[in-house]
Structure formats: structure tokens, C-alpha cells
């Protein structure tokens, strides 16, 4: 076990085309170095952030479009420790949807989940476009529901890292062994009984391994 | 796993690269969606989100097929779902108890994920391999099942999982143990192309009974091998060529050897996680998901071939459909078998199991004067399937009489006091045709076996019929493990 690294499952929610994927891409691709042969179908993105002495590893889950016909699986929320609820500050409808996702998270997700409300596309307003969701309105929602709140631009990168740093700072960090008791708090179970299927390749066991 | 180890993690670069592709696709799709109406033409339509269907969706999506996956129900899993206690009461009881009473007795509803069909994964079985191969293991955590037990003359005994346990096990006498050891050595050293290792036996000609005879194994050892290791539910296998039994015993041994305590694995939060995981795989590769969308009409062309489905969300077309039997009852026939399953809630571990948090118990048919074995699968709070201090035991067997609940009596006795019991009988269905004529490819009902091997056979069979080529697990990229 690597001490000092805490894994956090973070889920993305928000109406289509508000920029959920772009925010993550902006956040993650800072670390992008080389082009390797693409393997499509990623399980989730991971990105590491150093917060003080600690390293936080975000496992970022995209909805993969399953929310479109209300078909998001319970698995998606399971053990999520953080969520980004994203809306577009130029689309009031997307803010209504954001309220819906916050409610949904409170019902479905772990109790201690940290939720960041993110108003994206501030670059449109900066370049003369019209803002349709007031900052105050979003701040009010954040205050009522106990959410972190940011306005970002995935396009320019403005405030994007701050969202993840903000979440990282609020996650109760500790040694992994202290966290194993927090099953319902969302930490992946790390006791010795948990099996890592992926770690043992095929053919790991010789036929002579029969002990019966 | 060393994906935490360094920043040059090849896995990670791969993910970033691939996610960029995925996100790019997602972004393009989204903007397309805004401009156009919903997509209506697909390569494959899949109906029902049972495990068989979800694995096929996942595999076909990974192959690059455009998949639309619909379920008439509002949750994933179909018959392979794990449900909450309130859903369980609704499904099985005419007069459900009040919410207050239920919570007082059993705690929070959301802590319960009760399987409707009890099964375990063989640690070295096909499903485990498919999970690892497709990386669906990233979404689901597994634990070992603590032990497998077998019923003999009124008591249960642990099936030995290692040499130490085998030596001290009271299941066999000392001489029989020696013969058993010889038999297992033959199994493990057998190589197809080295005749010397066959010890004169031909797996395709000799029956299993003849194999037993050769090693001089007695009746109770035969029962042990056939039912606790090969996991046959009756004795028909004795007169059949030995190959299938050989393969089953080998699978059992390799599965036990893999993690140590038992050959079985079980997913945290219940078996219902498995269809969800494969559905997610499919979605990541572009599959479209619609729950709670009943089929109003199935459309066929002049040749009687499948053409599409009409639903409240629109009409969708594809040249073929994959579905579970409930979507095309007229195209299915009964296998003649009915399975009775009894879901029991206990507030104590099963006696004489060392307070194990999860076990399988096999009651071989001959021990209780039956034709088919009775299985009991026990899981508990340790698997996030029930609230604290509770245990879930699911008994299942193939119905043999007109009083099926009485057939389970010996199993109920082993469990001790039962807090609540939910019983149901399911008829097993299979497709009448192979789908080549009407392009309707149907899965089989989940059978009475204790594991998923017959289900993965069905997956492979349907995959072959749909694509025209066999499903092969390609070796994993070796870079990943470095």
C-alpha cells in the first residue's frame, strides 16, 4: 500500500453539453505527455493532485451518456466521495437540471459526499455573451445544500484546477489504514479479503496447484 | 497492481489517451444530438438488461457495433438484479409489512441488495476471465467466499481447500484419501498430447464411472467429486464421457488454488453489479441505454425477419435483436425444468461453519433421497448486501414433486431460525430456434447451477451466432503489468 495516496471516486453530473467532459479533459490533459496507441473505452480517468503532504488520486467517472434516458446505474453513485454538478451559466435550463442532480445525489450517494457546483462557460460572458444564471442564485443554492461553488471556463482553463483542489482539501485525508473502517463513507474497501481480479493474469495457476 | 506507483504509469497514459478519444466522441455526439433528432438506426438492439444481455452488449460495443439496449423495467439486471428489501416484499408478498415494521426489524432499505438468483463466480471461470479482460473489474469489487460445505449423513463438512484441510478432513478414510490423491494427480498432470499422462484413459470414450473405477474410488468419494467438485446437480454424468467432468474438476481445483479459501468469488453489493458493470462498458463504447421503456410492438420485414421495435421513445431499427425469453415468450419453450428458490433472512451465521460470512452448502441428492442436489448460498453484511448482523441464505433446487417447498425442508433445518422467507418457482426457458431465420437471438433462463459457467456458454453461443465468429479472449497487454 502506498501511504500518502488517497483515491477518490469523483462522478460527473449535469445536462448534456454543459462541458462536463471538457472540464475533466482540461484538468487531466495538463498531465498529458505522449501519444500512445489509443485503447478506446476507458474505465475512468485518473489524475493525481498534491495537497500539502498528501497525494490525492481522482478516479473520474463519466456518465458515458447513460443519464440521457434516465438510465444511470446505481453503481455510478456507489462509493462516490465527490461529485461535480455542472451547469452552463448561459443556459437556465441546465441550472434547473443541476438542482435535480444535487437532490438525486443526496438521495442516492454516500452521506459524506462532497459536491461541487460548477457554473461553466464564463468565457462566453467575458467575451460579451449574456449570462443567464446569476452568480448569487448559484451561491444561494450552494449555501443551502452545503456545496462548494465555482465558476469556470474549460475553454480557457480558468478556475478548473481550483475545483479539484477545493474538493481535495475537503476530503478527510489520512493513512489508508485509518480509512478502511469508513466503508460507507465511500473509501474503497482495502481489507485483505478484497480480490483484485485484474492483478492476476490468466494462467497464474499451474494445474499442479490442485490442493484438495 | 501498481498503477499508484509512478507517474510514468503506462496504464495512465493509455487512459488519458483513450479518454480523450472517448470524450471527443462524447462531445461530438452531444453537439450532433443537439442538431439532429434521436438516432434510430442501430447495428444491434438488445432487450432486457440481464447479465447475459449486458455482457453481449458490452462485447459487441467493444467490437465497434452500434448497440441500443432497452429494458421494460426501471432498473438494471432483469432476473439477475439485486433488489432492496422493499422491492423484495413487493415482489413476493401479497401483504407487505409496513415501512416502520420493516425498518425496525431489518434496518435501512438501501443497505439491502438481495439477489433474485443465487450464484457465485468460479475464481478461474469464464466470467472472471471476461471481467478481467474487459476491465469491468474496475467498477466492481470482489471478495472470496469463505468456504464450501457439503452435507453428509445429517451434518455439514468443509470441502477441503488445501492439503492441510484435506489431511484432517473427516470426509474420507485414510486409504480413500490416498486413492483420491492419485486421482487428483492424474487430473493435474493430464496433458492432451502426452499419452503417458492419460494413464490409459480416454476422456472421450471412457465414462466418468469407468474413471472412478480405475482409481478404485468408493461411492461416497464419487459423490464428493461429482457433486462438490464437478458441481453436477445429479448423477447423469456417471454414464457420460469423462471429458466434461474432467474439465469441471480441473476448473474447481484451479479456482480454489487461485485465492485459497474456496473456488468462489462474490461481488460487493450483490450480483446485480455485474450487469451494471457490463452496461457501463457498453455505454463507454457508445452503447445507448433506455430503462423503463416497454416494447409496444416488434416489427418484422416481409421475410419475417426482425426489423425494429416501437416504444414510447420512438421506433428503432436494427437488423437483429438479442433478448431474454420474457420479451419473446412465443419464441421460447420450456426446458421442462422448474427451479424453486427460497430467499431466507437470518440473524445469525449458519451453525458449524466457524461463523463464516459467506458459504456454499451442497446437499447431494442421494443424501436426501432426491434426483437433484440442493444448493444454499450464504452471503452477509461483509458483502454489502444486507444490514448489520444479518445473513442472506438462498436455497435452490430443481423441483421434483408437487410440493416443492417441502423438498427444501432439509435445507431449512440446516439454516436454523429464519427471520423472513421469500419463495418463488421459476420455469426455465430456452429459445425454440437459433435466430438464423428471424434474426431474433434469445438467451436461456438462468439455471439451477451454483455458478455462471452455463451462462457464459450461452453468451459465447449467442455471440457466435450473431457475429459469425467465435468469441476469443485476446491476451491482455503485457505492458500493463510492468
XYZ file of C-alpha atoms in Angstrom:
694
model
C 0.000 0.000 0.000
C 1.301 3.396 -0.900
C 0.932 5.581 2.128
C 0.049 9.148 1.431
C -2.055 8.451 -1.636
C -5.776 8.672 -1.231
C -8.050 7.536 -4.024
C -11.221 9.494 -4.525
C -14.056 8.423 -6.773
C -15.491 11.518 -8.380
C -18.603 11.432 -10.541
C -19.707 13.949 -13.141
C -23.303 15.072 -13.454
C -25.059 17.731 -15.465
C -27.130 18.339 -18.533
C -25.768 17.411 -21.931
C -23.350 19.907 -23.485
C -22.643 21.939 -20.344
C -18.973 20.984 -20.570
C -18.596 18.129 -18.071
C -16.186 16.264 -20.277
C -14.308 19.383 -21.279
C -13.676 20.346 -17.657
C -12.189 16.955 -16.959
C -10.199 16.970 -20.142
C -8.767 20.349 -19.231
C -7.931 19.135 -15.749
C -6.411 15.837 -16.805
C -4.641 16.727 -20.017
C -2.294 19.107 -18.197
C -0.509 15.937 -17.403
C -0.737 14.657 -20.920
C 2.702 13.884 -22.259
C 2.951 11.422 -25.055
C 0.753 9.829 -27.632
C 0.450 6.194 -27.050
C -1.541 3.854 -29.147
C -5.143 4.543 -28.296
C -7.167 1.946 -26.490
C -10.703 3.142 -26.662
C -13.142 2.642 -23.865
C -11.529 3.958 -20.746
C -12.986 2.820 -17.474
C -12.357 6.162 -15.902
C -9.752 8.884 -15.934
C -7.315 9.211 -13.135
C -5.436 12.299 -12.144
C -3.199 12.992 -9.194
C -3.061 16.204 -7.231
C -0.711 17.058 -4.397
C -2.339 18.717 -1.454
C 0.172 19.533 1.239
C 1.913 16.285 2.132
C -0.810 14.222 0.598
C -1.386 12.975 -2.885
C -4.982 12.679 -3.945
C -5.750 10.426 -6.852
C -9.017 11.270 -8.530
C -10.818 8.448 -10.296
C -13.151 10.388 -12.500
C -16.282 8.674 -13.751
C -18.044 9.994 -16.792
C -21.735 9.149 -17.202
C -20.938 7.680 -20.636
C -24.278 9.075 -21.778
C -26.287 6.750 -19.532
C -28.098 9.687 -17.917
C -29.668 10.640 -21.226
C -32.685 8.365 -20.898
C -32.592 8.319 -17.105
C -30.606 5.094 -17.186
C -27.741 5.896 -14.866
C -26.928 2.763 -12.864
C -26.836 2.809 -9.045
C -23.232 1.649 -9.475
C -22.381 5.110 -10.730
C -23.097 6.751 -7.366
C -21.831 3.819 -5.317
C -18.979 4.912 -3.046
C -18.572 8.216 -4.841
C -16.785 10.579 -2.469
C -17.087 13.618 -4.642
C -19.300 14.878 -7.423
C -19.149 17.715 -9.903
C -22.578 19.044 -10.753
C -22.022 21.154 -13.821
C -24.298 23.688 -15.495
C -23.859 26.256 -18.236
C -24.150 29.850 -16.971
C -25.749 30.839 -20.267
C -28.456 28.146 -20.052
C -31.025 28.489 -17.228
C -32.443 25.053 -18.024
C -29.104 23.480 -17.177
C -29.203 25.099 -13.742
C -32.634 23.628 -13.066
C -31.178 20.274 -14.029
C -28.260 20.903 -11.659
C -30.702 21.331 -8.763
C -32.203 17.987 -9.739
C -28.792 16.271 -9.679
C -27.946 17.719 -6.275
C -31.203 16.296 -4.920
C -30.519 12.974 -6.602
C -27.035 12.837 -5.065
C -28.361 13.490 -1.588
C -30.762 10.578 -2.038
C -28.532 8.091 -3.823
C -24.948 8.764 -2.859
C -22.958 8.203 0.329
C -23.751 10.575 3.172
C -20.420 12.336 3.297
C -20.154 13.031 -0.416
C -18.560 16.336 -1.310
C -20.401 18.089 -4.082
C -19.038 20.935 -6.133
C -21.499 23.046 -8.078
C -19.751 24.288 -11.186
C -21.046 27.030 -13.480
C -19.131 26.557 -16.687
C -18.539 28.707 -19.768
C -17.626 32.015 -18.072
C -15.506 32.733 -21.163
C -18.705 33.369 -23.117
C -19.671 36.106 -20.669
C -16.159 37.554 -20.641
C -16.312 37.887 -24.390
C -19.614 39.776 -24.352
C -22.133 36.940 -24.289
C -25.136 37.040 -21.998
C -25.113 35.437 -18.553
C -28.447 33.806 -17.760
C -27.740 32.240 -14.382
C -26.900 34.816 -11.725
C -23.885 34.076 -9.593
C -25.922 34.928 -6.492
C -28.571 32.351 -7.337
C -25.982 29.610 -7.590
C -24.213 30.770 -4.437
C -27.519 30.584 -2.616
C -28.096 27.013 -3.745
C -24.560 26.095 -2.751
C -25.029 27.582 0.685
C -28.371 25.885 1.288
C -27.138 22.491 0.209
C -23.609 22.712 1.583
C -21.876 22.605 -1.795
C -18.582 24.002 -2.985
C -19.157 26.533 -5.709
C -17.019 27.592 -8.662
C -17.485 29.341 -11.949
C -15.126 28.009 -14.586
C -14.134 28.017 -18.194
C -12.982 24.720 -19.566
C -12.065 26.585 -22.710
C -9.537 28.938 -21.094
C -8.803 26.763 -18.096
C -9.973 29.444 -15.676
C -10.669 28.059 -12.188
C -10.666 24.423 -13.366
C -7.798 23.212 -11.179
C -9.290 25.091 -8.248
C -12.383 22.897 -8.405
C -10.355 19.745 -7.893
C -8.038 21.291 -5.342
C -11.072 22.546 -3.447
C -12.523 19.050 -3.351
C -9.177 17.538 -2.398
C -8.900 19.901 0.540
C -12.296 18.936 1.874
C -11.755 15.183 1.657
C -10.753 13.838 5.050
C -7.285 12.585 4.295
C -5.486 10.076 6.358
C -3.481 6.967 6.226
C -5.199 4.312 4.185
C -5.370 2.020 7.201
C -7.382 4.599 9.072
C -9.818 4.739 6.251
C -10.616 1.093 5.917
C -13.280 1.486 8.562
C -15.088 4.082 6.529
C -16.831 1.664 4.205
C -19.987 3.661 3.963
C -18.078 6.882 3.718
C -17.012 5.808 0.294
C -13.455 4.616 0.620
C -12.917 1.539 -1.442
C -12.588 -1.450 0.741
C -8.994 -2.325 1.316
C -9.122 -5.244 3.677
C -7.204 -8.334 2.753
C -10.243 -10.234 1.636
C -10.839 -7.990 -1.312
C -9.756 -9.629 -4.503
C -8.044 -7.840 -7.307
C -9.043 -9.844 -10.329
C -7.065 -7.720 -12.703
C -3.760 -8.242 -10.956
C -3.530 -11.924 -11.646
C -3.210 -12.538 -15.312
C -4.518 -15.653 -16.950
C -2.600 -18.832 -16.367
C -1.350 -17.697 -12.980
C -2.164 -21.034 -11.528
C -0.473 -24.146 -12.738
C -2.599 -27.223 -12.965
C -0.448 -28.728 -10.252
C -1.881 -26.157 -7.877
C -4.636 -28.558 -7.029
C -4.503 -28.932 -3.270
C -7.589 -30.810 -2.454
C -1.488 -3.570 -9.251
C 0.987 -0.823 -9.425
C -0.962 1.963 -11.018
C -0.223 4.040 -7.964
C 3.467 3.586 -8.245
C 4.796 6.188 -10.618
C 3.675 8.951 -12.866
C 5.035 7.144 -15.878
C 2.372 4.557 -15.370
C 1.675 3.213 -18.855
C -1.855 2.429 -17.829
C -2.444 6.029 -17.079
C -1.139 7.388 -20.327
C -3.263 4.850 -22.061
C -6.320 6.003 -20.147
C -5.711 9.631 -20.817
C -5.233 9.000 -24.474
C -8.235 6.755 -24.712
C -10.385 9.024 -22.608
C -9.551 11.870 -24.858
C -10.962 9.799 -27.655
C -13.981 8.900 -25.632
C -14.576 12.452 -24.567
C -14.033 13.694 -28.050
C -16.632 11.241 -29.282
C -18.933 12.238 -26.469
C -18.530 15.895 -27.308
C -19.164 15.325 -31.000
C -22.123 13.134 -30.218
C -23.591 15.724 -27.936
C -23.392 18.510 -30.432
C -24.805 16.190 -33.068
C -27.599 15.347 -30.705
C -28.459 18.974 -30.314
C -28.763 19.437 -34.032
C -30.444 16.251 -35.048
C -33.229 14.161 -33.713
C -32.523 10.976 -31.873
C -30.619 8.211 -33.608
C -32.965 5.498 -34.811
C -30.739 3.055 -36.671
C -28.501 0.605 -34.862
C -26.445 -2.499 -35.599
C -27.964 -4.435 -32.716
C -30.931 -3.925 -30.419
C -30.737 -5.703 -27.065
C -33.837 -6.188 -24.921
C -33.543 -6.856 -21.210
C -30.589 -5.937 -19.021
C -29.909 -9.342 -17.535
C -26.303 -10.416 -17.207
C -26.259 -12.422 -20.448
C -27.622 -9.467 -22.412
C -25.332 -6.903 -20.756
C -22.184 -8.947 -21.396
C -23.196 -9.287 -25.057
C -23.905 -5.543 -25.292
C -20.524 -4.807 -23.804
C -18.633 -7.211 -26.068
C -20.440 -6.080 -29.215
C -19.938 -2.398 -28.373
C -16.231 -3.041 -27.846
C -16.246 -4.699 -31.280
C -17.469 -1.391 -32.691
C -21.121 -2.314 -33.126
C -23.704 0.389 -32.524
C -25.882 -1.003 -29.755
C -29.258 0.135 -28.430
C -30.096 -1.531 -25.125
C -33.642 -1.303 -23.763
C -35.282 -2.636 -20.618
C -39.002 -2.582 -19.932
C -38.264 -2.327 -16.204
C -36.895 0.770 -14.479
C -33.748 -0.910 -13.165
C -30.816 -2.873 -14.493
C -30.498 -6.614 -14.180
C -33.827 -8.216 -15.135
C -33.860 -11.584 -13.408
C -30.200 -11.112 -12.480
C -30.873 -7.952 -10.462
C -30.183 -7.442 -6.788
C -33.136 -5.726 -5.150
C -33.833 -3.862 -1.926
C -35.905 -5.373 0.829
C -38.948 -3.263 -0.012
C -38.759 -4.420 -3.623
C -38.429 -7.981 -2.397
C -41.582 -7.699 -0.274
C -43.420 -6.156 -3.177
C -42.354 -8.938 -5.495
C -43.035 -11.901 -3.240
C -45.607 -10.954 -0.611
C -49.223 -10.063 -1.067
C -49.388 -8.092 2.156
C -46.060 -6.337 2.583
C -45.243 -5.284 6.121
C -45.242 -1.564 6.918
C -42.155 0.517 6.350
C -41.840 1.110 10.114
C -42.034 -2.547 10.940
C -39.595 -3.447 8.208
C -37.050 -0.859 9.287
C -37.377 -1.825 12.926
C -36.577 -5.416 12.058
C -34.130 -5.076 9.206
C -32.740 -1.543 9.188
C -32.338 0.785 6.241
C -33.767 -0.385 2.956
C -30.809 0.909 0.977
C -28.432 -1.420 2.817
C -30.067 -4.403 1.125
C -29.080 -5.811 -2.248
C -30.734 -9.181 -2.455
C -30.001 -11.410 -5.427
C -33.032 -12.984 -7.054
C -30.896 -15.765 -8.489
C -28.123 -17.157 -6.296
C -24.814 -17.827 -7.975
C -21.113 -17.428 -7.298
C -18.263 -16.797 -9.708
C -15.665 -19.515 -10.169
C -12.360 -17.756 -9.491
C -10.844 -19.248 -12.623
C -14.078 -19.424 -14.587
C -15.048 -17.763 -17.830
C -16.972 -14.888 -16.273
C -13.962 -13.942 -14.174
C -11.819 -14.001 -17.289
C -14.270 -11.856 -19.239
C -14.434 -9.374 -16.356
C -10.669 -9.026 -16.201
C -10.312 -8.951 -19.957
C -12.830 -6.138 -20.420
C -11.617 -4.162 -17.386
C -15.099 -4.275 -15.897
C -13.213 -5.245 -12.740
C -12.561 -1.542 -12.358
C -16.188 -0.988 -11.425
C -16.831 -3.992 -9.229
C -15.027 -5.203 -6.112
C -14.940 -8.871 -5.235
C -14.442 -10.953 -2.148
C -13.699 -14.605 -1.727
C -16.454 -16.831 -0.496
C -15.165 -18.192 2.811
C -15.871 -21.829 2.265
C -17.740 -24.564 0.504
C -19.542 -27.154 2.618
C -21.084 -30.472 1.816
C -23.882 -32.269 3.612
C -23.224 -35.847 4.677
C -25.312 -38.008 6.968
C -27.053 -35.135 8.669
C -24.021 -32.887 9.149
C -22.092 -30.406 7.065
C -18.352 -30.613 6.425
C -15.964 -28.167 4.847
C -14.803 -29.180 1.402
C -11.012 -29.148 1.847
C -9.369 -26.207 0.139
C -5.768 -27.181 0.802
C -3.663 -30.157 1.748
C -3.804 -29.437 5.468
C -7.575 -29.367 5.409
C -7.648 -32.474 3.251
C -5.498 -34.467 5.670
C -7.640 -33.586 8.664
C -10.983 -33.784 6.899
C -13.330 -36.446 8.273
C -14.957 -36.766 4.864
C -12.779 -39.692 3.848
C -10.883 -42.507 5.429
C -7.103 -42.626 5.196
C -6.900 -45.178 2.367
C -9.576 -43.447 0.390
C -7.600 -40.219 0.764
C -4.626 -41.890 -0.877
C -6.728 -43.050 -3.807
C -8.241 -39.592 -4.064
C -4.745 -38.105 -4.160
C -3.814 -40.417 -7.038
C -6.947 -39.360 -8.870
C -6.192 -35.649 -8.428
C -2.604 -36.165 -9.537
C -3.958 -37.716 -12.716
C -6.234 -34.676 -13.228
C -3.459 -32.156 -12.711
C -0.797 -33.913 -14.748
C -3.078 -34.848 -17.652
C -1.885 -33.411 -20.937
C -3.814 -33.879 -24.116
C -0.831 -34.621 -26.365
C 1.151 -36.761 -23.920
C -0.377 -40.180 -23.956
C 1.619 -41.319 -20.930
C -0.251 -38.832 -18.725
C -3.597 -40.313 -19.717
C -2.887 -43.476 -17.733
C -4.797 -45.488 -20.302
C -7.976 -43.449 -20.025
C -9.706 -41.810 -22.960
C -11.723 -38.754 -21.883
C -13.983 -39.040 -24.902
C -14.606 -42.771 -24.690
C -14.431 -43.735 -21.050
C -17.333 -42.754 -18.862
C -16.693 -40.979 -15.586
C -17.825 -44.089 -13.756
C -15.054 -46.020 -15.508
C -12.553 -43.373 -14.442
C -13.677 -43.719 -10.826
C -13.386 -47.489 -11.138
C -9.838 -47.228 -12.432
C -8.804 -45.276 -9.342
C -10.800 -47.553 -7.092
C -12.887 -44.768 -5.615
C -15.821 -45.641 -3.395
C -19.365 -44.370 -3.583
C -19.022 -41.575 -1.083
C -15.870 -40.286 -2.790
C -17.621 -40.427 -6.144
C -20.417 -38.386 -4.663
C -17.935 -35.933 -3.246
C -16.045 -35.492 -6.521
C -19.112 -35.415 -8.741
C -21.206 -33.062 -6.643
C -18.808 -30.948 -4.563
C -16.071 -30.516 -7.157
C -17.502 -31.161 -10.621
C -20.673 -29.500 -9.291
C -23.040 -31.803 -11.134
C -26.552 -31.462 -9.766
C -27.474 -35.101 -10.484
C -25.792 -38.417 -11.362
C -26.387 -38.453 -15.126
C -22.718 -37.587 -15.690
C -21.547 -41.010 -14.458
C -22.541 -42.677 -17.711
C -21.309 -39.861 -19.961
C -17.818 -39.485 -21.434
C -15.453 -38.210 -18.747
C -14.185 -35.103 -20.550
C -16.728 -32.648 -19.226
C -16.336 -33.908 -15.692
C -12.572 -33.731 -16.058
C -12.795 -30.107 -17.146
C -15.141 -29.216 -14.309
C -12.887 -30.797 -11.705
C -9.861 -29.039 -13.149
C -11.736 -25.712 -13.092
C -12.663 -26.332 -9.467
C -9.076 -27.097 -8.458
C -7.653 -24.138 -10.322
C -10.298 -21.860 -8.832
C -9.537 -22.985 -5.291
C -5.815 -22.630 -5.897
C -6.201 -19.094 -7.154
C -7.182 -17.375 -3.895
C -7.171 -20.161 -1.360
C -10.327 -20.415 0.709
C -12.923 -21.594 -1.745
C -13.296 -21.658 -5.514
C -15.844 -18.857 -5.395
C -15.904 -15.091 -5.639
C -18.769 -12.747 -4.933
C -19.153 -9.063 -5.859
C -19.668 -6.427 -3.186
C -23.226 -5.032 -3.365
C -24.526 -8.209 -4.939
C -24.670 -9.904 -8.299
C -26.704 -7.017 -9.697
C -23.462 -5.085 -10.008
C -22.366 -7.358 -12.834
C -24.979 -6.392 -15.442
C -24.485 -2.740 -14.461
C -20.755 -3.044 -14.981
C -21.112 -4.535 -18.450
C -23.791 -1.977 -19.337
C -21.315 0.729 -18.415
C -18.693 -0.914 -20.589
C -21.152 -0.857 -23.475
C -22.065 2.796 -22.815
C -18.416 3.828 -22.746
C -18.044 2.267 -26.174
C -21.042 4.183 -27.455
C -23.974 1.970 -26.437
C -27.284 3.766 -25.834
C -29.293 2.839 -22.746
C -33.046 3.179 -22.154
C -34.579 1.802 -18.986
C -38.300 1.851 -18.189
C -39.159 1.676 -21.888
C -41.616 -1.159 -22.619
C -41.793 -2.545 -26.145
C -45.111 -1.624 -27.755
C -44.542 -3.596 -30.925
C -41.844 -5.730 -32.560
C -41.512 -5.038 -36.271
C -40.642 -7.640 -38.918
C -39.982 -7.370 -42.643
C -41.766 -9.399 -45.360
C -39.422 -12.346 -44.849
C -40.400 -12.450 -41.204
C -37.045 -11.134 -40.069
C -36.648 -8.736 -37.197
C -36.648 -5.113 -38.292
C -37.118 -2.967 -35.220
C -39.115 -2.077 -32.127
C -41.731 0.539 -31.405
C -41.579 2.194 -27.967
C -42.844 5.364 -26.309
C -39.460 6.953 -27.060
C -39.725 6.191 -30.760
C -39.194 3.477 -33.339
C -35.719 1.974 -33.554
C -34.331 -0.236 -36.280
C -31.628 -2.872 -36.389
C -31.031 -5.972 -38.484
C -31.081 -8.181 -35.397
C -32.222 -8.341 -31.818
C -30.838 -10.093 -28.739
C -33.316 -10.583 -25.911
C -34.153 -12.538 -22.800
C -37.056 -15.010 -23.013
C -39.566 -12.610 -21.401
C -39.542 -10.372 -24.485
C -40.447 -13.168 -26.912
C -42.400 -15.781 -24.933
C -43.890 -17.147 -28.154
C -40.406 -17.974 -29.457
C -39.374 -19.889 -26.317
C -40.146 -23.298 -24.971
C -39.932 -24.746 -21.516
C -36.917 -26.907 -20.745
C -39.257 -28.961 -18.620
C -37.385 -27.883 -15.518
C -38.648 -25.636 -12.778
C -36.387 -24.160 -10.109
C -37.556 -23.328 -6.622
C -35.635 -20.622 -4.819
C -36.115 -19.587 -1.212
C -34.508 -16.358 -0.059
C -34.062 -16.509 3.717
C -33.031 -13.717 6.055
C -31.157 -14.911 9.147
C -29.862 -13.006 12.121
C -27.078 -15.482 12.804
C -24.384 -17.291 10.834
C -25.063 -20.880 9.805
C -24.131 -23.298 12.564
C -20.915 -25.345 12.235
C -19.344 -23.043 9.675
C -16.975 -21.240 12.004
C -19.194 -18.133 11.770
C -18.243 -17.732 8.107
C -19.517 -14.574 6.430
C -20.176 -16.428 3.189
C -20.518 -20.074 2.268
C -21.929 -22.523 -0.161
C -23.602 -25.650 1.104
C -24.274 -28.555 -1.217
C -26.805 -31.163 -0.218
C -26.131 -34.030 -2.613
C -29.287 -35.671 -3.961
C -28.555 -39.147 -2.644
C -28.177 -37.828 0.908
C -31.808 -36.728 0.992
C -33.364 -39.198 -1.440
C -33.625 -36.829 -4.387
C -32.591 -36.711 -8.016
C -31.136 -33.189 -7.893
C -28.820 -31.521 -5.397
C -29.976 -28.672 -3.207
C -27.730 -25.622 -3.021
C -27.546 -22.978 -0.335
C -25.636 -19.766 -0.966
C -24.991 -17.584 2.069
C -23.701 -14.016 1.963
C -23.826 -11.245 4.532
C -23.097 -7.720 5.633
C -19.457 -8.284 4.641
C -20.606 -8.096 1.014
C -22.785 -5.013 1.477
C -25.903 -6.972 0.662
C -27.766 -6.641 3.951
C -27.803 -4.629 7.141
C -25.613 -5.309 10.153
C -25.836 -8.710 11.844
C -27.961 -10.221 9.117
C -27.241 -13.052 6.711
C -28.881 -13.870 3.416
C -29.258 -17.527 2.546
C -30.728 -18.556 -0.779
C -31.765 -22.158 -1.218
C -32.349 -23.505 -4.687
C -33.038 -26.761 -6.420
C -34.881 -28.270 -9.349
C -38.486 -29.064 -8.476
C -39.221 -32.819 -8.390
C -42.615 -33.109 -6.696
C -45.894 -31.212 -6.489
C -44.985 -29.981 -3.009
C -41.753 -28.148 -3.813
C -41.484 -26.200 -0.551
C -41.337 -29.480 1.356
C -38.392 -30.531 -0.818
C -36.366 -27.756 0.826
C -37.006 -28.993 4.369
C -33.502 -30.414 4.890
C -32.014 -27.069 3.864
C -34.257 -25.045 6.171
C -33.191 -27.304 9.026
C -29.516 -26.543 8.405
C -30.143 -22.807 8.468
C -31.778 -22.725 11.907
C -34.204 -19.922 12.854
C -35.279 -17.866 9.835
C -36.434 -14.263 10.253
C -38.159 -13.951 6.903
C -38.593 -16.156 3.876
C -39.414 -15.374 0.251
C -40.162 -18.278 -2.074
C -40.660 -18.442 -5.781
C -40.725 -21.025 -8.535
C -39.322 -20.224 -11.948
C -39.849 -22.221 -15.088
C -36.692 -22.424 -17.194
C -36.998 -21.388 -20.821
C -34.838 -21.794 -23.883
C -35.249 -20.479 -27.431
C -37.092 -22.648 -29.977
C -34.800 -21.539 -32.821
C -31.235 -20.373 -33.265
C -32.211 -16.968 -34.666
C -30.774 -17.535 -38.138
C -34.215 -17.273 -39.765
C -35.908 -14.435 -37.910
C -32.808 -12.637 -36.553
C -34.187 -12.907 -33.039
C -31.452 -14.269 -30.787
C -32.721 -15.329 -27.397
C -30.880 -16.155 -24.215
C -31.723 -19.017 -21.887
C -33.151 -18.637 -18.391
C -30.599 -18.719 -15.558
C -30.390 -22.325 -14.463
C -30.092 -24.025 -11.098
C -26.298 -24.369 -11.161
C -24.285 -22.685 -8.437
C -22.039 -20.684 -10.769
C -22.041 -18.778 -14.063
C -20.342 -21.276 -16.362
C -23.514 -22.264 -18.237
C -24.423 -18.573 -18.561
C -21.075 -17.740 -20.180
C -21.539 -20.734 -22.518
C -24.798 -19.119 -23.582
C -23.059 -15.763 -24.076
C -20.432 -17.359 -26.308
C -23.012 -19.320 -28.236
C -25.135 -16.215 -28.937
C -22.030 -14.186 -29.761
C -21.034 -16.786 -32.321
C -24.483 -16.949 -33.900
C -24.744 -13.149 -34.062
C -21.260 -12.318 -35.352
C -20.353 -15.495 -37.214
C -17.046 -15.814 -35.410
C -16.198 -17.322 -32.050
C -15.594 -15.114 -29.041
C -11.934 -15.215 -28.121
C -10.385 -13.546 -25.120
C -7.317 -11.909 -26.529
C -4.327 -11.974 -24.216
C -4.043 -8.839 -22.131
C -1.462 -6.253 -22.998
C 1.619 -7.344 -21.116
C 2.835 -3.759 -20.747
C 0.133 -3.194 -18.206
C 1.635 -5.454 -15.631
C 5.057 -3.920 -15.721
